[in-house]
Amino acid sequence: MEIAICPNCKKEIPEDSKSCSHCLKPIVSVKYKNVFSWQLSDKIFLFAAIILLIGFFQPWFPGSILYEDKPISPYRMLLNIVDLDIDFLESYNILRMIIIVPIFSILLYFMIYLRASMQKTLFPSIFLFLISCASILPFFFRIAGMTGGVLMSLVFLFCIIAYYRISYMSGRLGYASYFVLLIFMCLSVFIYQLDLGKEFYVNLETIKVSQTYGFWLTWLTFGTLIFTIILSFMKTVEDFWLMTFGVLLSLIAYNTFIHPLFVSGPFAFFADNFSEVGIQALTHIKIVFIALAIAIATGVPLGVYITRNPVAARIVLYISSILITIPSIAMFGFMMPILSSIDKSWDAVSGIGIGAVPAVLALALYSLLPIIRNTYIALKNVDPATIEAGRGMGMTPFQLLIKLQLPLSAPIIMAGVRTAVVMGIAIGAIAAYIGAGGLGIFVSQGLQMSTNDSVIAGAVSMSLLAILADIFLEQVEDWITPAGLKIER
Amino acid sequence: MGTMLSFKEVTKIYPGAEHIKAINELSFDLEDGEICTLVGPSGCGKSTAMKMVNRLIPMTSGKILIDGQNIDRLNTIELRRGIGYVIQNIGLFPNMTIGENIAIIPKMKGWDEGRIKERVETLLDIVNLPAEEYIDRYPRELSGGQQQRIGVARGMAIDPPVMLMDEPFGAIDPINRDHLQNEFLKIQAKLKKTIVFVTHDIDEAIKMGDKVCLLKDGKLVQFASPEKMLTEPANDFVRDFVGGDRTLKRLNLLTIRTAIRPDPPVVLETEKSATAGTIMTETGAKHLITVDSEGRLTGYIDHEALKKDGETVEQIKCETEAFLPDTSSLKDGLSEIFSHDLEFLIVLDDSKRVIGTLYTDDIKKILRG
């Protein structure tokens, strides 16, 4: 059944409905159609697949081995090129991959039709299932030996069959086949790509695939997979086409404007140091988000408390206003001597730079003001009639807080959190000076060595990070805003 | 029927304003199932008096008894959960659906899911909002009047014997307010709650109350039935407050039944026209009401009609709209008489049978007492 979306209340309704079953308003014309109708089982399955794929590159992944007392990822192990500079493959190829994605968007559109046709008959599903099994199961034996291979195969088959069964019972076999196909493609092409796979299948005298072909096929499936995930966030066919045109345009733009930049300039720096940028970006995110967690954990309760104590409110807001006016470089310097002793023990756990604790604490202090103030203002602005009604009905102060005040304040508190995060990402650049790591390193190093490319790469990646974080938090804000508050009067 | 709610010399003095008694030795008793409207000029302490019942405002001295129990002896939270509370700005929780809003006290009381659901559906039914349509919607999707009805339903969630209502219809336009008042009175006729109803509008107070409690500067001026308050105002303040038109206001309280003139001149519509003429000359009536065999109104005939050709009364009778049921207020009756320039109004019972007529003279007599 195709799903349409009610133009009025934006909920899913059966196609060709005369009136919306939720808001009961008549539907004049159904403009929107869902590309996908995702269910929980699909999401879980896809999530598991993504974890598997990510894990494939991780040293902690099951199946990893120790190489000179260091764990290495299955990917490296299978490539058998531990000594090779793997950064090249892991960074440059991911860039390539991102660019290849749009090309396969069109392909995906055909796959959607494939899905629709699979919905009607069982044969392609079974056929694909058998082929996939044949290509994937020997792989398990290779990794885990005889006993392990049997076990892994059984677990694997069980998962797949269970997923098929759930999908079949809800009449959605087509979806299941589509996802299973996607995941098998991903896994199997990985094997084809590798020397191991080639050797293995040659030995089995079954299939022979060139490594180059496998390489491209890998990114193709990766692209399709990522695009599928992107699709899941899109509600309408219009969105799909917008996206397709958008990526085609950006492809052209890439070839004419951006690609030359990769040869020299900041982008070249970016591409050359991709994994380093990635690592520092992660550190940056870690510092900002730990600081944010501390600021939320202290700021929100403090904001709640001061709504009940006007004297404390003045003092707390005053102090947090003063804190935010302290220049960041002074704040970091101030924190260093106080906290460097704790730093060592912390470092062992979190694995971030030597100045991490002072950086985290300084950022937490900076983040306090927007969070405390927004919490305070939001709680103060909850309609007094609502609170009086709650009190008059016999809600305890705690129930009032949990059931009314906090949910009603959530959007404004989240706005404070967003301000704090964007500010934190920006101020976090200074943290590089006290050895906390983060994207600020590229700026500080670039300034010291007069390499503008480095400075620009650092600055651009921080801006991107701030924008992405803000978009993400906007989404979070949308999630935690109670549905009843989103309705415009 | 015993005393459900009583105020005993309740006094409230706000800290920082010790010389002013916000409520000054307020005492009155309220019978089970009665609506008591607290009314008075702004600042008279009517809301304060009401909020002391569920201890949103603590009293300074005196006591309030609910069903014989002193409220000071009860746990505040339990007390509040046992009293329905409806406020002026409705105070629905915008983050919860209608169903969740109504279910909030039952949930806090630990009712099981099935019972809560059943109760919510019953309440929505009582306030005339179909459950299947409204239960999952949010307050902001509803109009003011609908929200107010949900507010009332929420107040009644656990079927409390006592309800407090603080200007519940204050924020609604006059037409809808009138409609909601009538609906509420219908609900009350079924449920028989003891209600303390705060309003600043004397018309509303008189319409809604079984007892009207008029306050001024925290002091009780008069506590009486609306009828008594209009006929025997305790002093000049009451007389002023109920207004110079208090006699007209009584029209609203009285039904047509009280002023009905029985045994109207009627004629069966199957009778001969000539018979009708005879009856008219004999009784001296200018109009004859025509009825069918069951006594239901079909029209009337006058001297003009008698001149028409026609074998039976049915063929010469005229249509009429000059009738009202005997449960309508005298105000409606009078209005009908004036707007159609009638000599009298035909009064019908529930099954549309003619039971009498209403003349302005009779209304005057009633008002004179």
Short mmCIF file of N, CA and C in Angstrom, two decimals, chain A residues 21 217 274 356 368 405 485:
data_model
loop_
_atom_site.label_atom_id
_atom_site.label_comp_id
_atom_site.label_asym_id
_atom_site.label_seq_id
_atom_site.Cartn_x
_atom_site.Cartn_y
_atom_site.Cartn_z
N SER A 21 -7.75 10.43 8.31
CA SER A 21 -8.28 9.65 9.42
C SER A 21 -7.84 10.21 10.75
N LEU A 217 32.60 -1.28 -6.89
CA LEU A 217 31.34 -1.86 -6.44
C LEU A 217 31.13 -1.59 -4.95
N PHE A 274 43.26 14.20 5.89
CA PHE A 274 41.87 13.91 6.20
C PHE A 274 41.69 13.20 7.53
N ALA A 356 43.02 18.81 28.40
CA ALA A 356 41.60 18.53 28.17
C ALA A 356 40.72 18.93 29.34
N LEU A 368 27.42 27.71 30.90
CA LEU A 368 26.43 27.82 31.98
C LEU A 368 25.44 28.95 31.75
N GLN A 405 6.34 21.95 33.90
CA GLN A 405 7.29 23.03 33.66
C GLN A 405 8.40 22.63 32.70
N LEU A 485 2.80 21.30 21.62
CA LEU A 485 3.30 22.67 21.57
C LEU A 485 3.62 23.11 20.15
#
